[in-house]
Tab-separated table of C-alpha atoms and ligand atoms in Angstrom:
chain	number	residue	atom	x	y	z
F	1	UNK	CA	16.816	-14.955	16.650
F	2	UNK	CA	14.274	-16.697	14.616
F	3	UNK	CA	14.298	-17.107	11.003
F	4	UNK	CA	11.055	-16.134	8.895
F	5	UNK	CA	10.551	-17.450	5.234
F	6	UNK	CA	7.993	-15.246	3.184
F	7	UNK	CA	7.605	-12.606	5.430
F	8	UNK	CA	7.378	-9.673	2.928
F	9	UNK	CA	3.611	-11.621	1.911
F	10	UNK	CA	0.407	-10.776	3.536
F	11	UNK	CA	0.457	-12.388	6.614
F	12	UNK	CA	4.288	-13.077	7.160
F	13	UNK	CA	4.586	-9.305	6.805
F	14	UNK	CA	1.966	-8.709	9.346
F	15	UNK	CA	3.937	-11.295	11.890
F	16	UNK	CA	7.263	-9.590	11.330
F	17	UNK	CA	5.473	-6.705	12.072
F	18	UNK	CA	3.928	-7.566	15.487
F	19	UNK	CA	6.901	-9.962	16.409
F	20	UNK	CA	8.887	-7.010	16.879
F	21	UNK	CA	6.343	-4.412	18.154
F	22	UNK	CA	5.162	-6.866	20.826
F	23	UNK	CA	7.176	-6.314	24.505
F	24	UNK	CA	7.415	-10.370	25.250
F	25	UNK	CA	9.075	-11.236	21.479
F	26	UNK	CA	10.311	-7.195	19.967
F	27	UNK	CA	13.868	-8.004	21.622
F	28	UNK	CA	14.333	-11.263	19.512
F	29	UNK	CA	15.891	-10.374	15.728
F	30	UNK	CA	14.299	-11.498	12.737
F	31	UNK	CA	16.236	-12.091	9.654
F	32	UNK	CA	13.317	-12.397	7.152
F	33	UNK	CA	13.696	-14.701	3.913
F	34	UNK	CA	12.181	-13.975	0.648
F	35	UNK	CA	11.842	-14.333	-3.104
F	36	UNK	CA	9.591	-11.110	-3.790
F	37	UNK	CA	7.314	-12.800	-6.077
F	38	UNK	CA	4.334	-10.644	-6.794
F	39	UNK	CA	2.975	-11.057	-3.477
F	40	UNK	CA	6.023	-10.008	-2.099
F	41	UNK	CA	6.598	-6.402	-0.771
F	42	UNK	CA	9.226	-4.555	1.139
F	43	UNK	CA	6.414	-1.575	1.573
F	44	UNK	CA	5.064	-3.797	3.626
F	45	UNK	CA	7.822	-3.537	5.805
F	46	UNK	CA	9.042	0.103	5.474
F	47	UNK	CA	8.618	1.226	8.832
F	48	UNK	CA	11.498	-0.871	9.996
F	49	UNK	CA	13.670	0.373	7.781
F	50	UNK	CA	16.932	1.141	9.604
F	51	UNK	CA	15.918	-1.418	12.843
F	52	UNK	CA	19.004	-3.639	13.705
F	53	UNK	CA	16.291	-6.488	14.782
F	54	UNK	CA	15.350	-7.011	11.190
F	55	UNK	CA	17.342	-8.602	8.500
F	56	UNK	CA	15.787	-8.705	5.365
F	57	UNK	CA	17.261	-11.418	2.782
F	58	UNK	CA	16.559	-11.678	-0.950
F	59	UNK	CA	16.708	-14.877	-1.521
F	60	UNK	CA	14.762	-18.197	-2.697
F	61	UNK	CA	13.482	-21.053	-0.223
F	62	UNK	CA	14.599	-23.553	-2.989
F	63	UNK	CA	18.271	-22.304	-2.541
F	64	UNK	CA	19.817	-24.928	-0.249
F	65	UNK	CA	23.031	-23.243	-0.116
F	66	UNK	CA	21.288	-19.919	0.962
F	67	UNK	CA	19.514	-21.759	3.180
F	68	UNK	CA	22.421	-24.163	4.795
F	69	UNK	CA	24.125	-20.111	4.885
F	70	UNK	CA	21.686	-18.145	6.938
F	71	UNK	CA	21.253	-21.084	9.323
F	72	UNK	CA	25.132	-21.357	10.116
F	73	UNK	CA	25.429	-17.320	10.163
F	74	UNK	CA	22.819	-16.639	12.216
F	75	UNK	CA	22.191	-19.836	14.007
F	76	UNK	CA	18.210	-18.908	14.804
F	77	UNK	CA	16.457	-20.693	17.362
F	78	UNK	CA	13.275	-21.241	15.147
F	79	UNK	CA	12.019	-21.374	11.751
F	80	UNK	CA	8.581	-19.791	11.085
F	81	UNK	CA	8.165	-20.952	7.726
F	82	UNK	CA	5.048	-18.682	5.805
F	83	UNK	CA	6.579	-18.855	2.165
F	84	UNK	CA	4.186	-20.549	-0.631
F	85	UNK	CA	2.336	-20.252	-3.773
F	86	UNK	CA	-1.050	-18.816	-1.931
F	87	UNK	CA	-3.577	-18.266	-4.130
F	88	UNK	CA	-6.151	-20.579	-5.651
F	89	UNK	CA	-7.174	-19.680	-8.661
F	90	UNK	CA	-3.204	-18.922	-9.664
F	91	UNK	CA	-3.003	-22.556	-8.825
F	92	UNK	CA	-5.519	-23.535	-11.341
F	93	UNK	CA	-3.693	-21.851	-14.314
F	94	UNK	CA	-0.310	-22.608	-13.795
F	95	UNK	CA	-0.083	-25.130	-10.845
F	96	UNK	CA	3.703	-26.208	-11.287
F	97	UNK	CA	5.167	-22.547	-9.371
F	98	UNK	CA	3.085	-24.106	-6.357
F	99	UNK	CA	4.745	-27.528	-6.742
F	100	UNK	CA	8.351	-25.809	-7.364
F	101	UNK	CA	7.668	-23.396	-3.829
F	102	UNK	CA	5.378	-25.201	-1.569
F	103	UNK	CA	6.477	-28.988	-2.252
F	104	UNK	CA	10.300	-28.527	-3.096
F	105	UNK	CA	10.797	-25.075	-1.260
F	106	UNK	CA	9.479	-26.742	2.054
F	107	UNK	CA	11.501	-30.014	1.258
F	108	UNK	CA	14.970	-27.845	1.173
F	109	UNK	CA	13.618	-26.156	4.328
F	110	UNK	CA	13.531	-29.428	6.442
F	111	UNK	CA	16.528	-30.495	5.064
F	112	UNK	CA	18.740	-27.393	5.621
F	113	UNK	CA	16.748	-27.881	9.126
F	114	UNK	CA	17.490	-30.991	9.629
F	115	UNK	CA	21.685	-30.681	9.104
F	116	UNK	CA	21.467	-27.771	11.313
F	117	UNK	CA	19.615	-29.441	14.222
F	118	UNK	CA	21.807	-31.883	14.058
F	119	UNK	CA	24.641	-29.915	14.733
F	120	UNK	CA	23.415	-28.072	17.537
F	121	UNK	CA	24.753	-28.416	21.015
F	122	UNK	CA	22.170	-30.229	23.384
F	123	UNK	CA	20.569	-27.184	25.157
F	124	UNK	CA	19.786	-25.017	21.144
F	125	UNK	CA	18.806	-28.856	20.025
F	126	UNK	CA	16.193	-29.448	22.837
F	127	UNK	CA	14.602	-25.444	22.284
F	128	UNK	CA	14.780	-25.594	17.964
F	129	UNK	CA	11.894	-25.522	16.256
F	130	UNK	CA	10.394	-25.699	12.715
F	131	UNK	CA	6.776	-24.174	12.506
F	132	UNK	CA	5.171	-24.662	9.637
F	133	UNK	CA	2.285	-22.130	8.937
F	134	UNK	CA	-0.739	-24.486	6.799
F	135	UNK	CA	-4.267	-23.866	6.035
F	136	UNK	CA	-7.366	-25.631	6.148
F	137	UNK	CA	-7.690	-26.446	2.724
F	138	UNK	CA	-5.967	-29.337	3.116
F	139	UNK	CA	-9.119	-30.693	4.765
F	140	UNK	CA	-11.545	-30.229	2.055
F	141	UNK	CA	-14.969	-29.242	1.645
F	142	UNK	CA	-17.845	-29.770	4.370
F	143	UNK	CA	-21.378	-30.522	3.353
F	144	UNK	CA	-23.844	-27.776	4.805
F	145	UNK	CA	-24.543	-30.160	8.161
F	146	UNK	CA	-20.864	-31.406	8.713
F	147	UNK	CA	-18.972	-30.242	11.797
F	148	UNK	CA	-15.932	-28.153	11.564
F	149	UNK	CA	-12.807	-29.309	10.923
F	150	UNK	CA	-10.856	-30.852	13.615
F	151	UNK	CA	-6.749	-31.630	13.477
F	152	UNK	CA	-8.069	-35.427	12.961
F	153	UNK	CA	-9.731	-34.588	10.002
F	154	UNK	CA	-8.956	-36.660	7.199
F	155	UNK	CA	-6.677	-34.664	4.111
F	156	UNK	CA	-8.755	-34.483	1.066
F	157	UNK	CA	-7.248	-31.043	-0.814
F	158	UNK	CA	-9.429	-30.178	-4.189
F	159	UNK	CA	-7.373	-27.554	-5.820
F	160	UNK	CA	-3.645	-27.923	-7.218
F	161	UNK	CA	-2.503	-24.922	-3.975
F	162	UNK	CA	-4.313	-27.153	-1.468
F	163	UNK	CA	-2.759	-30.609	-3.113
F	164	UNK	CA	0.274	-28.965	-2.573
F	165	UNK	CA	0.078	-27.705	0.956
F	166	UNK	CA	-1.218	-30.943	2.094
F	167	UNK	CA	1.814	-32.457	0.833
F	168	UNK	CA	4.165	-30.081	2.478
F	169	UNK	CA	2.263	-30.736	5.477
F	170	UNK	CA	3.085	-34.358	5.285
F	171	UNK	CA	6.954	-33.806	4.863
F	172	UNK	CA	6.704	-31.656	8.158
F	173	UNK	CA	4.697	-34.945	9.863
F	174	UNK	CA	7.447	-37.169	8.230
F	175	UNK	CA	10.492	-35.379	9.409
F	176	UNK	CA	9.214	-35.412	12.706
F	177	UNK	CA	8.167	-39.049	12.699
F	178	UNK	CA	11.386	-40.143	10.713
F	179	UNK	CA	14.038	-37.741	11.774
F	180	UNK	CA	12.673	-36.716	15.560
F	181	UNK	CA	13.564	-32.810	13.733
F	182	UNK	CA	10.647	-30.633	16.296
F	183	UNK	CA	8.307	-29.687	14.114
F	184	UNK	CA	4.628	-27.931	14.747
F	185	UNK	CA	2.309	-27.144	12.219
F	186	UNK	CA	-0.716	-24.301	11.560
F	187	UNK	CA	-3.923	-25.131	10.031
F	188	UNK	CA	-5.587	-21.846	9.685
F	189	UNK	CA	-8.867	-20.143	8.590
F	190	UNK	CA	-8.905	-17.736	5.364
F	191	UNK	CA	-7.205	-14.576	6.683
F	192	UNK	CA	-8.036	-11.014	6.311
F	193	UNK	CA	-6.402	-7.315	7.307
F	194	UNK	CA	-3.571	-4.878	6.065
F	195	UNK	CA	-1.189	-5.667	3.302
F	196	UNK	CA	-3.594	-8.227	1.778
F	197	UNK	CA	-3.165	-8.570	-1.897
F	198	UNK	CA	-6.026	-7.414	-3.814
F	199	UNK	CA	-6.437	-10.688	-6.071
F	200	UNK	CA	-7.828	-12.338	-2.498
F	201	UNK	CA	-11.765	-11.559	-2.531
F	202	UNK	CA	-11.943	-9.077	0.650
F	203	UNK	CA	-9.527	-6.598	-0.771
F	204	UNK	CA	-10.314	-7.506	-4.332
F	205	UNK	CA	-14.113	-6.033	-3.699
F	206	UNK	CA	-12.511	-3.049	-1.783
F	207	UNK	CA	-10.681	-1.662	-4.783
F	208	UNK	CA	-13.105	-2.655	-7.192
F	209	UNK	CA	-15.718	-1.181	-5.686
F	210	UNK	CA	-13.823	2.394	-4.951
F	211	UNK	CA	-12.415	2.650	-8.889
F	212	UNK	CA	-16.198	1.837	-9.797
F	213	UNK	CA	-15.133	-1.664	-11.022
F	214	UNK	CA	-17.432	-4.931	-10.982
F	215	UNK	CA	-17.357	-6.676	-7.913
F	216	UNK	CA	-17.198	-11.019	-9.596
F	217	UNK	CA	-18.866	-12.836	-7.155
F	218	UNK	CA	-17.817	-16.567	-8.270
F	219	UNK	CA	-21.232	-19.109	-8.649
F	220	UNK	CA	-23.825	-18.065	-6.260
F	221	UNK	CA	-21.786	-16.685	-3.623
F	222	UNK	CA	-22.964	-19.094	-1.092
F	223	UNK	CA	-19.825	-20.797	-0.744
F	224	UNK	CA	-18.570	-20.542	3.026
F	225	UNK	CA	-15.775	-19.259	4.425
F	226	UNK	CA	-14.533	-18.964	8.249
F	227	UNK	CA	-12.478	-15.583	8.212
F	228	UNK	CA	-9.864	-14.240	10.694
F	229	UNK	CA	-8.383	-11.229	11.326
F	230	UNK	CA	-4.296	-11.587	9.966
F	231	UNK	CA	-3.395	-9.837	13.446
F	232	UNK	CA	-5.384	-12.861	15.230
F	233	UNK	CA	-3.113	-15.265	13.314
F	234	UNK	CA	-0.052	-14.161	13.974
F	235	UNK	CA	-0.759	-14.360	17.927
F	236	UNK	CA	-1.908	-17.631	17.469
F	237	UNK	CA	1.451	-18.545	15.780
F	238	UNK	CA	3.173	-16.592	18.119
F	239	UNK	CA	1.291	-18.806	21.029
F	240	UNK	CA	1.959	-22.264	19.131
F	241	UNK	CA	5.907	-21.459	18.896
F	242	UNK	CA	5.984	-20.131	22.310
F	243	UNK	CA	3.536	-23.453	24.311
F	244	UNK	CA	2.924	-25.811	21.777
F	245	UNK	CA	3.822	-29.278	21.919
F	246	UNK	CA	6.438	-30.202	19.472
F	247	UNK	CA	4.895	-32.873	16.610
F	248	UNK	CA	1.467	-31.340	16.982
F	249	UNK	CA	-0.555	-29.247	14.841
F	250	UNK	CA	-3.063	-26.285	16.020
F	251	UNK	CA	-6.233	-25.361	13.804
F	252	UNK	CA	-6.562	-21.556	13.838
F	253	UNK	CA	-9.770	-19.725	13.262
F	254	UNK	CA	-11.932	-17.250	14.391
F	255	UNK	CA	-15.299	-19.250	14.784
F	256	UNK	CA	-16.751	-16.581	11.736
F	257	UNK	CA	-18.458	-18.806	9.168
F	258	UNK	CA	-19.949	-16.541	6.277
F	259	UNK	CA	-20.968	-17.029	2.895
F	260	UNK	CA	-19.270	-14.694	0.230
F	261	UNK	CA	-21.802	-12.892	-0.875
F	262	UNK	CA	-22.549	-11.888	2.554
F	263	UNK	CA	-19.295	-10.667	3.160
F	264	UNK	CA	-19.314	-8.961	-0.313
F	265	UNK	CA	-22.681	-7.219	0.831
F	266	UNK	CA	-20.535	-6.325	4.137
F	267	UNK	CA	-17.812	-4.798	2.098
F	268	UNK	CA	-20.307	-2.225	0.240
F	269	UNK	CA	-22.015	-1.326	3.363
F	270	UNK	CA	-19.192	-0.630	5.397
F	271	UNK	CA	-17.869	1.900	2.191
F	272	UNK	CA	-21.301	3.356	2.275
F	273	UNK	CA	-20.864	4.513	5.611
F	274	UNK	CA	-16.878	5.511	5.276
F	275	UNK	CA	-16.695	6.051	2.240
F	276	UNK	CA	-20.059	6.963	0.401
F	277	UNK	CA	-20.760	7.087	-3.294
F	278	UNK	CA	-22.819	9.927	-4.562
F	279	UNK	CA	-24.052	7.532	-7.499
F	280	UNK	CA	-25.464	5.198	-5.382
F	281	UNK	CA	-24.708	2.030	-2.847
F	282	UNK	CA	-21.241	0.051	-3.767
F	283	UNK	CA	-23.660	-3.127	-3.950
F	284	UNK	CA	-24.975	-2.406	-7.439
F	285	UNK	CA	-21.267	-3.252	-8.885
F	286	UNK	CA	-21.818	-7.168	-7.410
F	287	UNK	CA	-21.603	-9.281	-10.530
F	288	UNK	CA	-22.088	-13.362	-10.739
F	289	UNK	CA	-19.670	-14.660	-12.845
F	290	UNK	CA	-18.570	-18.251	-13.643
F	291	UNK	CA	-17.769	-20.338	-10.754
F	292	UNK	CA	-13.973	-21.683	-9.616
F	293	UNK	CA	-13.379	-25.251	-11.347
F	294	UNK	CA	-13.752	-28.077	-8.077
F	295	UNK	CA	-15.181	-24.706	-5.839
F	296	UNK	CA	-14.739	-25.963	-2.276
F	297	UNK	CA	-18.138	-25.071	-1.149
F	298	UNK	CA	-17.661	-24.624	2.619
F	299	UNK	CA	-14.431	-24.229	5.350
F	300	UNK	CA	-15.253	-24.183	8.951
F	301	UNK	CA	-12.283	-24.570	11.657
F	302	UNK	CA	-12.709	-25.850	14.956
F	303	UNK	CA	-10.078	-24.434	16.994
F	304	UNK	CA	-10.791	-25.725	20.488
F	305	UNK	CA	-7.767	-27.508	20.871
F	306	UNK	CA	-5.320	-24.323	20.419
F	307	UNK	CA	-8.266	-22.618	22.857
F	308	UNK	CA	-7.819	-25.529	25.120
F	309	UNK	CA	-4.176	-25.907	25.311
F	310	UNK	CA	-2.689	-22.610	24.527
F	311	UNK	CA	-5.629	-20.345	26.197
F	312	UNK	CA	-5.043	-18.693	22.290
F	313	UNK	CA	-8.544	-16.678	21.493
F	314	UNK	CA	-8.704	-14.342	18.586
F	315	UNK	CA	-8.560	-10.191	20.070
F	316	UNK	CA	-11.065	-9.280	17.072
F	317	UNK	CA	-14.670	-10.296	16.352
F	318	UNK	CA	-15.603	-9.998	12.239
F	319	UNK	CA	-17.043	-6.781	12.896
F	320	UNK	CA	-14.054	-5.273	14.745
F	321	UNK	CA	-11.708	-6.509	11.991
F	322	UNK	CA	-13.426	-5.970	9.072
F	323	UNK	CA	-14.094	-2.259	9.791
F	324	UNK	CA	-10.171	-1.964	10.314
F	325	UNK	CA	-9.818	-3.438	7.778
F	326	UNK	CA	-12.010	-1.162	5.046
F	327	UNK	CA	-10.377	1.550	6.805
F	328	UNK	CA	-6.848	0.524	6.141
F	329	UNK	CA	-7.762	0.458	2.514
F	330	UNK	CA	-8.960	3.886	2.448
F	331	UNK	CA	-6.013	5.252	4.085
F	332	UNK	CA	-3.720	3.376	2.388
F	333	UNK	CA	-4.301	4.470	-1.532
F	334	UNK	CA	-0.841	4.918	-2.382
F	335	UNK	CA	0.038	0.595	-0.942
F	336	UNK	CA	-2.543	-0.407	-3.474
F	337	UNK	CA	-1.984	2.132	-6.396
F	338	UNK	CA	2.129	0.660	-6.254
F	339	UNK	CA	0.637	-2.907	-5.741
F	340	UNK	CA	-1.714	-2.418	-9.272
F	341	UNK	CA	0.802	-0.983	-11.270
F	342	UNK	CA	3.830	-3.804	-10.220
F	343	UNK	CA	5.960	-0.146	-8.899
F	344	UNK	CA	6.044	-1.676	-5.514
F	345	UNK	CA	9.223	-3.993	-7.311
F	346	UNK	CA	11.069	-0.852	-7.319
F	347	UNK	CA	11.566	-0.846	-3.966
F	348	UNK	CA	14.008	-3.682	-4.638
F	349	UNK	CA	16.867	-2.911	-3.146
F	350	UNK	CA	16.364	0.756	-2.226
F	351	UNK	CA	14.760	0.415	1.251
F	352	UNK	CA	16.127	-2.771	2.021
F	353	UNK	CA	20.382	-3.023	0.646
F	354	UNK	CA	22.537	-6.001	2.032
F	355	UNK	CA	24.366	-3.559	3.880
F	356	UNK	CA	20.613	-3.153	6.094
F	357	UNK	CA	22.196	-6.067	7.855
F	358	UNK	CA	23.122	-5.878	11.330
F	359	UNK	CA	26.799	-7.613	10.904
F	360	UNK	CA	28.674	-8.778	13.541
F	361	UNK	CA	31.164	-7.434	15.716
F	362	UNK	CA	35.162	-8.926	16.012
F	363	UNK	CA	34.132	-10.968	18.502
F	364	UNK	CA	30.890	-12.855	16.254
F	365	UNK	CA	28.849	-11.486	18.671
F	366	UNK	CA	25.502	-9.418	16.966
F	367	UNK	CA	24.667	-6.504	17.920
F	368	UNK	CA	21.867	-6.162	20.411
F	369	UNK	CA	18.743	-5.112	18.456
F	370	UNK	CA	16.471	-3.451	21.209
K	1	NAD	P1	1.294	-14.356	0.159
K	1	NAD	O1	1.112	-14.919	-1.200
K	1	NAD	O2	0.714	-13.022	0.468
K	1	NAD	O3	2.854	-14.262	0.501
K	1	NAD	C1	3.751	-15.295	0.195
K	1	NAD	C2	5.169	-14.764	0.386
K	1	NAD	O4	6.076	-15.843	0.105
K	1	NAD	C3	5.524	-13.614	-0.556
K	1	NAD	O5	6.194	-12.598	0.151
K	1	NAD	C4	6.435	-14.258	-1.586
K	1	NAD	O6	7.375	-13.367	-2.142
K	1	NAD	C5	7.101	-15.357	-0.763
K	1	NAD	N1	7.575	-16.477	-1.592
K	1	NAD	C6	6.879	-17.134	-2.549
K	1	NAD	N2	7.665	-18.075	-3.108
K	1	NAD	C7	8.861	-18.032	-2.472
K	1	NAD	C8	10.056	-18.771	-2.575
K	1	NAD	N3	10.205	-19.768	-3.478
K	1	NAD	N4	11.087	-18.454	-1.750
K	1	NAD	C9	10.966	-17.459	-0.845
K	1	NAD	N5	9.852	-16.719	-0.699
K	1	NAD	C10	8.799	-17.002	-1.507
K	1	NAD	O7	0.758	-15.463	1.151
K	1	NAD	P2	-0.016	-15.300	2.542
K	1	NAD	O8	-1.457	-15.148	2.281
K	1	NAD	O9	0.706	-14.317	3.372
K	1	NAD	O10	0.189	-16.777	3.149
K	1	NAD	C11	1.343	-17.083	3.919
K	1	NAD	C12	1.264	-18.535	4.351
K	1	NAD	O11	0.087	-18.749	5.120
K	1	NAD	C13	1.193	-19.521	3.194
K	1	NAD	O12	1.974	-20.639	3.524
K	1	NAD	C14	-0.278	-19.873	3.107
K	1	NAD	O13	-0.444	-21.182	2.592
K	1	NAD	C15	-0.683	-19.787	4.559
K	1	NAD	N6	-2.094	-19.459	4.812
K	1	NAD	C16	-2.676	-18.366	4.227
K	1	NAD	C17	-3.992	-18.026	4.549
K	1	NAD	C18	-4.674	-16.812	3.947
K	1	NAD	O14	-5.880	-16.618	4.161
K	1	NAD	N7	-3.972	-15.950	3.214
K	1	NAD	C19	-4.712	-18.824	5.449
K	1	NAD	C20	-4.092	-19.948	6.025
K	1	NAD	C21	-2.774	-20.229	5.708
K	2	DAU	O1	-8.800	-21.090	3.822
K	2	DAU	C1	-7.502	-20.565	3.818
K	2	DAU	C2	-7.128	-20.112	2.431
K	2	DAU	O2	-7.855	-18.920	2.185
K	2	DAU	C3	-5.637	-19.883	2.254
K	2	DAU	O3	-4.964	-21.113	2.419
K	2	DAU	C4	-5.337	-19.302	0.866
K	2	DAU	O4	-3.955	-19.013	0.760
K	2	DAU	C5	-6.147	-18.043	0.710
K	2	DAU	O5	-5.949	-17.493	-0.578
K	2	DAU	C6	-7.627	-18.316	0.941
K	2	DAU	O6	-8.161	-19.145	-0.129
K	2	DAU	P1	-9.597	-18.877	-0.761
K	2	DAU	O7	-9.639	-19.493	-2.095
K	2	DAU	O8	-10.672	-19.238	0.205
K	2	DAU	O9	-9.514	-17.261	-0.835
K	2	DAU	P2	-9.988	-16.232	-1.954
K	2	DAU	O10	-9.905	-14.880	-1.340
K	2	DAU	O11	-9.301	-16.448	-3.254
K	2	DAU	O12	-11.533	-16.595	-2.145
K	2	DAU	C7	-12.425	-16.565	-1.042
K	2	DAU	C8	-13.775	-17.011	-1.554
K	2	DAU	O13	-14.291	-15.989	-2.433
K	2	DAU	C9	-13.728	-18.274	-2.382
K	2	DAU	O14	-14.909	-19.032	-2.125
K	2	DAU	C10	-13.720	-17.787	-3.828
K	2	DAU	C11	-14.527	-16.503	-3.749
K	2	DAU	N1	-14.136	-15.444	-4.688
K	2	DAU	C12	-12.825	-15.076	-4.746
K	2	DAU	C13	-12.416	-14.097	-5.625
K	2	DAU	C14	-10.959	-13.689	-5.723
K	2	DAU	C15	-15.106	-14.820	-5.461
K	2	DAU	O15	-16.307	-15.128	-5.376
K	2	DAU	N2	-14.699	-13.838	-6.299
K	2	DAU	C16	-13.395	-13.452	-6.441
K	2	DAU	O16	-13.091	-12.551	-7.270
């Protein structure tokens, strides 16, 4: 089994999701770790309610006793480590959550790695693994001209998320280089898809613009971004885990570069068509408003080497994936009327009990999910 951290988020949701729908991986149990911050959300994960393969656990990545715990119970073959602080401008308000999750939480991860690693016979020590799922803001900001970035881009992170993902990305290189623990790491593009929180500026202009809000367009909206389809990430991951070599780290994108207001104007036009408004086109709602303090101004991911070595390409081009993806929204009203209103915590505990967890037999032995 592997062990997920923060897959009740947007994307870790979306990989538990297809990890067990997908015929090569569906057979290998999941026991899923999670805080259920905000951005966590057992909705997300309703339809596998009742499914012996997934083991959902309440917990804190911080919790080195939890941690040391699940590792010894259910002695997982991999971690696929999502959990974090995720969102920018959060981290610009109140950056110490982001040091307390994504610094500390992946420092107790390694650790409680590390001991277990350790322990294991020579066969489950030569197959462990610890992915570690990064982004590219941990590169910086390119100048208009600039290539995209490459894994041997220097780390120059601007905000107080990216500061801190760049550091956790340097434990990960450490405990490799120090320890020999077999680590591989994820640099990937901004994401979009299902389940995506609307604070994040795709589904933020979604909702906005169906409830008739403004639609704040940070600056002038020229700021680049290279987006990819959440379902395109998690086979990526998927790929690294499976073929990639251990101490290396994969850039993941989708070759998309757009500006935001571009993909604002996108947004409107695609409700137009779906969804139409009789008082006129979504696009008079765009509003500029004051830009992000330190705005990186453009993200761009070259992702030949994962192309190269993995023969990973993303399944959906922006205009596949972003109709989806309006779509989803519209036929999921009730996901982001319990995500508004904070009801979504009540789920706490009523879809997902301890007692969801597969347990094991006299013999230790689990029983067989699929
Ligand atoms: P998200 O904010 O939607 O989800 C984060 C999840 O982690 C939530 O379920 C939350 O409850 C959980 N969590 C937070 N703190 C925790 C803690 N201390 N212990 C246990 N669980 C905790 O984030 P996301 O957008 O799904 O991003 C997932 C990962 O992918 C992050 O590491 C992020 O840096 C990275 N990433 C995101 C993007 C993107 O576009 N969203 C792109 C590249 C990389
Ligand atoms: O690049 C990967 C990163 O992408 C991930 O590591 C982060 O976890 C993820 O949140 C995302 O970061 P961004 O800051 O790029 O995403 P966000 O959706 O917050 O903003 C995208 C762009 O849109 C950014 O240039 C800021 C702008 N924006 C955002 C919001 C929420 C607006 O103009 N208006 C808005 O209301």
């Amino acid at each position: 089994m592997i062990l997920v951290t923060g897959g009740a988020g947007f994307i870790g949701s979306n990989f538990v999701l297809d990890w067990l729908a997908d015929a090569a991986t569906g057979h290998e149990p999941v026991v899923n770790l999670d805080a259920l911050t905000y951005a966590g959300n057992l909705r997300n994960l309703a339809t596998l309610a009742g499914d012996a393969c997934h083991t959902f656990v309440h917990g804190d990545i911080t919790d080195r006793a939890l941690v040391d715990r699940l590792l010894a119970e259910h002695r997982p073959r991999a971690i696929v480590h999502f959990a974090a602080e995720s969102h920018v401008d959060r981290s610009i308000h109140g950056p110490g959550e982001f040091i307390r999750t994504n610094v500390q939480g992946t420092f107790t991860l390694l650790e409680a790695a590390r001991a277990h690693w350790a322990g294991l016979p020579a066969p489950e020590r030569e197959a462990f693994r610890f992915l570690h799922v990064s982004t590219d803001e941990v590169y910086g900001s390119l100048g208009p001209d600039a290539p995209a970035f490459t894994e041997d881009h220097p780390y120059e992170p601007n905000s107080p998320y990216s500061a801190s993902k760049a550091a956790s990305d340097h434990l990960v290189r450490a405990w490799h280089h120090t320890y020999g623990l077999p680590v591989l790491t994820t640099n990937c593009s901004n994401n979009y898809g299902p389940y995506h929180f609307p604070e994040k500026l795709i589904p933020l202009m979604i909702v906005n613009a169906l409830a008739g809000k403004p639609l704040p367009v940070y600056g002038d909206g020229r700021q680049i971004r290279d987006w990819l389809y959440v379902k395109d990430h998690c086979s990526g991951i998927r790929a690294v885990l499976a073929r990639g070599r251990v101490g290396q780290t994969y850039n993941i994108g989708g070759w998309n570069e757009q500006a935001n207001i571009d993909i604002v104007h996108r947004v409107c036009a695609l409700l137009d068509e779906l969804k139409p408004d009789a008082a006129g086109p979504y696009a008079r709602h765009i509003t500029h408003v004051a830009d992000r303090p330190g705005h990186d101004r453009r993200y761009a991911i070259d992702a030949r080497k994962i192309e190269r070595e993995l023969g990973w390409r993303p399944a959906e081009t922006f205009d596949t994936g972003i109709r989806k993806t309006v779509q989803w929204y519209l036929d999921n009203g009730d996901w982001v009327s319990e995500v508004q209103s904070g009801a979504y915590k009540a789920w706490i505990g009523i879809q997902y009990g301890p007692s969801a967890a597969p347990s094991a037999d006299a013999s230790g032995r689990r029983p067989s999910c699929r």
